[in-house]
Tab-separated table of C-alpha atoms in Angstrom:
chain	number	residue	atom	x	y	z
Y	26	UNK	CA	0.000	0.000	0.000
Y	27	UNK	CA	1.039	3.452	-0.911
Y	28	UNK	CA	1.351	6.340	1.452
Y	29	UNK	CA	2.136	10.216	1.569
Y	30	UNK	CA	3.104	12.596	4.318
Y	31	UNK	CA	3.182	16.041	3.868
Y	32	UNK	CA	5.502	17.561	6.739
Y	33	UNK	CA	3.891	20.750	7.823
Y	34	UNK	CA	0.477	21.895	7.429
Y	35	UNK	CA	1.139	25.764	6.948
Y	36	UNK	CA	4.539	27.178	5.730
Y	37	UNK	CA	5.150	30.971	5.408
Y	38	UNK	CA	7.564	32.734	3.486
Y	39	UNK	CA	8.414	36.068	2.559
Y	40	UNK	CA	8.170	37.322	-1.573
Y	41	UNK	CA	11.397	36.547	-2.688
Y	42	UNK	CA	12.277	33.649	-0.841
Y	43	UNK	CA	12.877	30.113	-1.202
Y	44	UNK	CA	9.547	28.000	-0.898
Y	45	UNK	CA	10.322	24.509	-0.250
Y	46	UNK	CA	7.230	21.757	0.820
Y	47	UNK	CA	7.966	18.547	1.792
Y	48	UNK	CA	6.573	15.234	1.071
Y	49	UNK	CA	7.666	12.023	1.967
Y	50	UNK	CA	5.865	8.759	0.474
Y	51	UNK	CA	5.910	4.887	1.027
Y	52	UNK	CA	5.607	2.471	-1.372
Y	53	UNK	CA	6.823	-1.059	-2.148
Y	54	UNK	CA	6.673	-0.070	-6.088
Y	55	UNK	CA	7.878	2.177	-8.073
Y	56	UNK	CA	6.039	5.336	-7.354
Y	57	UNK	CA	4.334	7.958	-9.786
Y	58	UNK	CA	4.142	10.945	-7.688
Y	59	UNK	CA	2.135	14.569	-7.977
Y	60	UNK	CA	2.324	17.921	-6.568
Y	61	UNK	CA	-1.327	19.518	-7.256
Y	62	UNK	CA	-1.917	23.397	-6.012
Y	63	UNK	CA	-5.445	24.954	-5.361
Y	64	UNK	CA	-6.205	28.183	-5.430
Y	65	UNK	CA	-8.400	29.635	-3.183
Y	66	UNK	CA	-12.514	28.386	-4.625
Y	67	UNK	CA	-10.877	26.453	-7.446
Y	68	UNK	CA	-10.111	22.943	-8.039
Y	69	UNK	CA	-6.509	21.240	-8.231
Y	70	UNK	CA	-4.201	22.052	-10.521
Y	71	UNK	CA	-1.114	19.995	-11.930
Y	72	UNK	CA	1.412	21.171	-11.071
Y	73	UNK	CA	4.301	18.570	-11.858
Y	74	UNK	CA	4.201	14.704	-11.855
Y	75	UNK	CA	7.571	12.188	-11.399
Y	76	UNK	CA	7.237	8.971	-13.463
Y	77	UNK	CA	10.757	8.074	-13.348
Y	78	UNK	CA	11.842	9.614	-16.523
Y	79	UNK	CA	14.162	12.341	-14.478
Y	80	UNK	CA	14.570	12.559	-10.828
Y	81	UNK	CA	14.582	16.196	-11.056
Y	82	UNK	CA	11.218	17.142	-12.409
Y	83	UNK	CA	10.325	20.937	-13.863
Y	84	UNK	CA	6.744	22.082	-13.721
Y	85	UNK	CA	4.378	25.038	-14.003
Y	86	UNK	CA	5.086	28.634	-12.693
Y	87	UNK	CA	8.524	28.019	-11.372
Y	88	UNK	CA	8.644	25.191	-9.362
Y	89	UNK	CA	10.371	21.794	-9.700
Y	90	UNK	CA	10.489	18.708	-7.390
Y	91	UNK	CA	13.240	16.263	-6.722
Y	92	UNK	CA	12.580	12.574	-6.404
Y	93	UNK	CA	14.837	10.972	-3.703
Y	94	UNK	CA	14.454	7.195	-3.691
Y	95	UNK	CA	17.119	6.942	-0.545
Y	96	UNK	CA	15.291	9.213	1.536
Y	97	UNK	CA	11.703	8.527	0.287
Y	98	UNK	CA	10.577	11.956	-0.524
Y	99	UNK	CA	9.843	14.271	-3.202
Y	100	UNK	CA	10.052	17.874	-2.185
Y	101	UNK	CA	8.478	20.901	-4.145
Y	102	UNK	CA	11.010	23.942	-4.403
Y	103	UNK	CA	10.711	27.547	-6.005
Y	104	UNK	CA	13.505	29.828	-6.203
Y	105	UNK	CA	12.262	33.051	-5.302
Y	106	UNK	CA	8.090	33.210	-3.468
Y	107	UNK	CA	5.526	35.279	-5.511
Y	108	UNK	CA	2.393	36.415	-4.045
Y	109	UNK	CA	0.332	34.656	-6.140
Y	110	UNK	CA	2.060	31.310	-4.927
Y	111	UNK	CA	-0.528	31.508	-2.090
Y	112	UNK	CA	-2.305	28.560	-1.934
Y	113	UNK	CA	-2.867	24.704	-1.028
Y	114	UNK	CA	-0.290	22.046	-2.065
Y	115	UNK	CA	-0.973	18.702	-2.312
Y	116	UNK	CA	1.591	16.010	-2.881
Y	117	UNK	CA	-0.137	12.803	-4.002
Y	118	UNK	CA	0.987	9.206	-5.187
Y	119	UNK	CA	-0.746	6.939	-7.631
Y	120	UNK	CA	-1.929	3.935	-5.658
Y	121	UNK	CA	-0.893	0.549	-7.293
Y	122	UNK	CA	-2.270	-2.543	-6.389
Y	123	UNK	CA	-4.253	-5.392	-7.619
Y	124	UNK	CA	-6.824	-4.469	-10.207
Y	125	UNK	CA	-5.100	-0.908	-10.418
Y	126	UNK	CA	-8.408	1.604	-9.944
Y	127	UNK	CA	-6.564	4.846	-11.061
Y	128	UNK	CA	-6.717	6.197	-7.451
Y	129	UNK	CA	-4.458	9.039	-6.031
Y	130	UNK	CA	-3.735	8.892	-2.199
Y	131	UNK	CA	-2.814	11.981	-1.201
Y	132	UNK	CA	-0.652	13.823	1.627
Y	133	UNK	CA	-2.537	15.928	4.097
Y	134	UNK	CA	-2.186	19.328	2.160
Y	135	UNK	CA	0.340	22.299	3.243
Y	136	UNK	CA	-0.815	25.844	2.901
Y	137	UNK	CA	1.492	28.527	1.658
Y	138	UNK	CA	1.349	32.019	3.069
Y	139	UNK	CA	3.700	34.337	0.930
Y	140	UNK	CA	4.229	37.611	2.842
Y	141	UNK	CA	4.768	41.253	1.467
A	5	UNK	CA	-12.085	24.466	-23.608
A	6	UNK	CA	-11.211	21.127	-22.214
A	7	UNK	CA	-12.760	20.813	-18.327
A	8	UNK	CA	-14.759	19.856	-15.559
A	9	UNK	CA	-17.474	20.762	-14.365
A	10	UNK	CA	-19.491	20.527	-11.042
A	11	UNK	CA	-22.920	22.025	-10.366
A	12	UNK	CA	-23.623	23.113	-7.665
A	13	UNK	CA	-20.571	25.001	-6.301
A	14	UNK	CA	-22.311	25.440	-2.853
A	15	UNK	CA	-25.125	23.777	-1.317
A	16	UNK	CA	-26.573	24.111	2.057
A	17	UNK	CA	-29.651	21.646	2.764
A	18	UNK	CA	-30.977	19.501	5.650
A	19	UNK	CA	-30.406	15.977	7.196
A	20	UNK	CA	-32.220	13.397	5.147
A	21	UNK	CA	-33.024	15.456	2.065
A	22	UNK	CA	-31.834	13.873	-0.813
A	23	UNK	CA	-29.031	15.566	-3.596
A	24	UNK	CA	-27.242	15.315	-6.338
A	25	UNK	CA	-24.233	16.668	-7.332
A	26	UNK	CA	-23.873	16.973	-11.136
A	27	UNK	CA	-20.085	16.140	-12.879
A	28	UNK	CA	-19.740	16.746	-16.495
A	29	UNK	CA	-16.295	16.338	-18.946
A	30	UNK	CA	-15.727	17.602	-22.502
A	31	UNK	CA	-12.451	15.405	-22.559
A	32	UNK	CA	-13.773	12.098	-23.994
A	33	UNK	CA	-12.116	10.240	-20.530
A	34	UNK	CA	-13.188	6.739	-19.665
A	35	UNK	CA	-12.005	7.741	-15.891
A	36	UNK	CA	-14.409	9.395	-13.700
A	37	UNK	CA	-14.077	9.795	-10.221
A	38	UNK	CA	-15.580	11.581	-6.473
A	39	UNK	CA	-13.053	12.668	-3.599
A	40	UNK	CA	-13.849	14.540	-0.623
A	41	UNK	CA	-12.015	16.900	0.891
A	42	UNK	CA	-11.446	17.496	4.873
A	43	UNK	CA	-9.219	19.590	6.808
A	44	UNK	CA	-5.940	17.691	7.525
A	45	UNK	CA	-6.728	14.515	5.612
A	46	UNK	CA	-5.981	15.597	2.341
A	47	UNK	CA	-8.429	14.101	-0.658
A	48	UNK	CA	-10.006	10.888	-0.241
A	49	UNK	CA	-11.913	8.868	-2.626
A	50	UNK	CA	-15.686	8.436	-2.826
A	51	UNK	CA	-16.450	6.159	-5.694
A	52	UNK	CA	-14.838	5.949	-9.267
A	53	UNK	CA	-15.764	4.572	-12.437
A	54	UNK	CA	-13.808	3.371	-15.096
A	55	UNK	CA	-16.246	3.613	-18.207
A	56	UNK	CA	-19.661	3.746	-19.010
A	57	UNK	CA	-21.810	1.345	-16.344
A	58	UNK	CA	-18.726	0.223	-14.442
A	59	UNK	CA	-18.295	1.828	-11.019
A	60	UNK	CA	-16.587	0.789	-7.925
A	61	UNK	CA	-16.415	2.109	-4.344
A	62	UNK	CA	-13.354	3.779	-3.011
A	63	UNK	CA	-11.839	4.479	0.249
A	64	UNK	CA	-15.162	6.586	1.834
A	65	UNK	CA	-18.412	4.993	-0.069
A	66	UNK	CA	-20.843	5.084	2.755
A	67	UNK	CA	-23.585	7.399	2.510
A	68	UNK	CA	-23.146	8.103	-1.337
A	69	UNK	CA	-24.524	6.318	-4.381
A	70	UNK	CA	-23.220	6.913	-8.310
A	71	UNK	CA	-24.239	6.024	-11.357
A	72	UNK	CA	-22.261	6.194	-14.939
A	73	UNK	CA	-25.011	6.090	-17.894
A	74	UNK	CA	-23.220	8.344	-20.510
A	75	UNK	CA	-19.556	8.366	-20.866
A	76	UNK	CA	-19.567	12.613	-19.878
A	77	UNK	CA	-21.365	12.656	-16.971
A	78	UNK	CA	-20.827	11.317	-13.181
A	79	UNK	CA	-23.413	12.421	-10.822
A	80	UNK	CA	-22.931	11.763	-6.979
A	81	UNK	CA	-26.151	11.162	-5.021
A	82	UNK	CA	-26.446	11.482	-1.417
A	83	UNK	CA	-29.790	9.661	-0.516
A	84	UNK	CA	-30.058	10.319	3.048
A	85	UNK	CA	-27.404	13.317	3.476
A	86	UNK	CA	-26.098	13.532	7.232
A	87	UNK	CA	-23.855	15.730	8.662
A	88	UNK	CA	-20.758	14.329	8.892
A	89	UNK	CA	-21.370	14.633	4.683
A	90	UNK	CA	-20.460	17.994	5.088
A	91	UNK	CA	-17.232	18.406	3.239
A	92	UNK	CA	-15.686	19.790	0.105
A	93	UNK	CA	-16.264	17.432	-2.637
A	94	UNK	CA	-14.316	17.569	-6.413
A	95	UNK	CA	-15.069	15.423	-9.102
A	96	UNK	CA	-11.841	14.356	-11.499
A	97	UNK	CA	-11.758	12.805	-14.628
A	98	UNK	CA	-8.955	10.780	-16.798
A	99	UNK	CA	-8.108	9.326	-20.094
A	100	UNK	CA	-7.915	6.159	-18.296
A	101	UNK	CA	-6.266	4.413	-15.176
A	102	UNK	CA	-2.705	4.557	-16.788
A	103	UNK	CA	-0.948	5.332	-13.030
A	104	UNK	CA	0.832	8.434	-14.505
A	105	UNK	CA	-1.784	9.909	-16.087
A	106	UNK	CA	-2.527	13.393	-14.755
A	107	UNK	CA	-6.275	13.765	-13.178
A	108	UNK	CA	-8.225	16.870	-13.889
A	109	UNK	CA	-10.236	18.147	-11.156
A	110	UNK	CA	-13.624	20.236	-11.179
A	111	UNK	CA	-13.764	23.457	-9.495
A	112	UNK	CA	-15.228	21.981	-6.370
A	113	UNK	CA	-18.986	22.221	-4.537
A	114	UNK	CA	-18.970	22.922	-1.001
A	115	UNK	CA	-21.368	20.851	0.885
A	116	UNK	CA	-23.320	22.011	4.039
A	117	UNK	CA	-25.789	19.812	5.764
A	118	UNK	CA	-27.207	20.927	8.893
């Protein structure tokens, strides 16, 4: 069975600054992994997804995540906070399984505050 | 434009009225599927469906019904709705259950039952 931990519920950073929000998963497979955003009264967003292609994984608006098979996690960075980075990040993991049912577990959800 | 989309986006009603909640894609995906959404445990799944007449329960079926008759649509019933229904639900659809496949999520309909 698959797993994700998100490891803080709120982060808050200053504009400019580094934004980093972690994620740790478990899983006895290979894992696909996510990072969704939502902005405040919309629905999730891609933002990147890791299917083993390249540990280092680019996505949308700035950010990229690094897949680290030793240490199990799969961490969401941006160089330099905008305001409009303020939302809800979700890290999520495809669940595999017997009679795979396209289901996403995902982490608990970490909300960004950027601050003026 | 390719999306999803949920009607309503909020709904306050009473214990034991029944709802629906509508889900409609313009994507041509054979994967359709409910989550709920609660503070601190992330998105869970309701129910998902994998064409046209095949559904299956996920993690948190109780309390919920769905049904799959057209290949666009997903509707989520709540028969008897109860309280602890009240939650943030999104509907999601995908080309199919390929594990890397990206899900696309409706906007969301906030659920209040009192």
């Amino acid at each position: 069975a698959q797993s994700v931990t998100q490891l803080g519920s709120h982060v808050s950073v200053s504009e400019g600054a580094l934004v980093l929000l972690r994620c740790n998963y478990s899983s006895s497979v290979p894992p696909y992994l996510f990072w969704y955003v939502q902005y405040p009264n919309q629905g999730l967003q891609l933002l990147l997804k890791y299917t083993s292609a390249a540990t280092l994984v680019k996505g949308i608006n700035g950010f990229e995540a690094e897949f680290k098979k030793s240490e199990t996690s799969f961490h969401l960075t941006k160089p330099s906070a905008h305001m409009s980075d303020a939302a809800e990040y979700f890290c999520a993991v495809s669940a595999h399984g017997s009679g795979n049912t396209g289901k996403l577990i995902f982490g608990q959800g970490t909300t960004l505050q950027v601050k003026p | 434009e390719a999306q999803v989309t949920q009607n309503p986006r909020y709904l306050i009603t009473v214990t034991g009225k029944k709802l629906t909640v509508t889900c409609s894609q313009n994507m041509n995906h054979e994967y359709m599927s409910w989550y709920r959404q609660d503070p601190g445990l992330g998105l869970r799944q309701i129910y998902y469906s994998m064409n046209v007449e095949v559904t299956d329960k996920g993690d948190v079926p109780e309390g919920y019904k769905v049904s799959r008759k057209e290949k666009r649509n997903f509707p989520l019933i709540l028969e008897s709705p109860s309280p602890n229904q009240t939650s943030l639900y999104f509907c999601a659809s995908s080309p199919d259950t390929l594990l890397y496949n990206e899900q696309f999520f409706g906007p969301g309909t906030r659920l209040t039952v009192l």
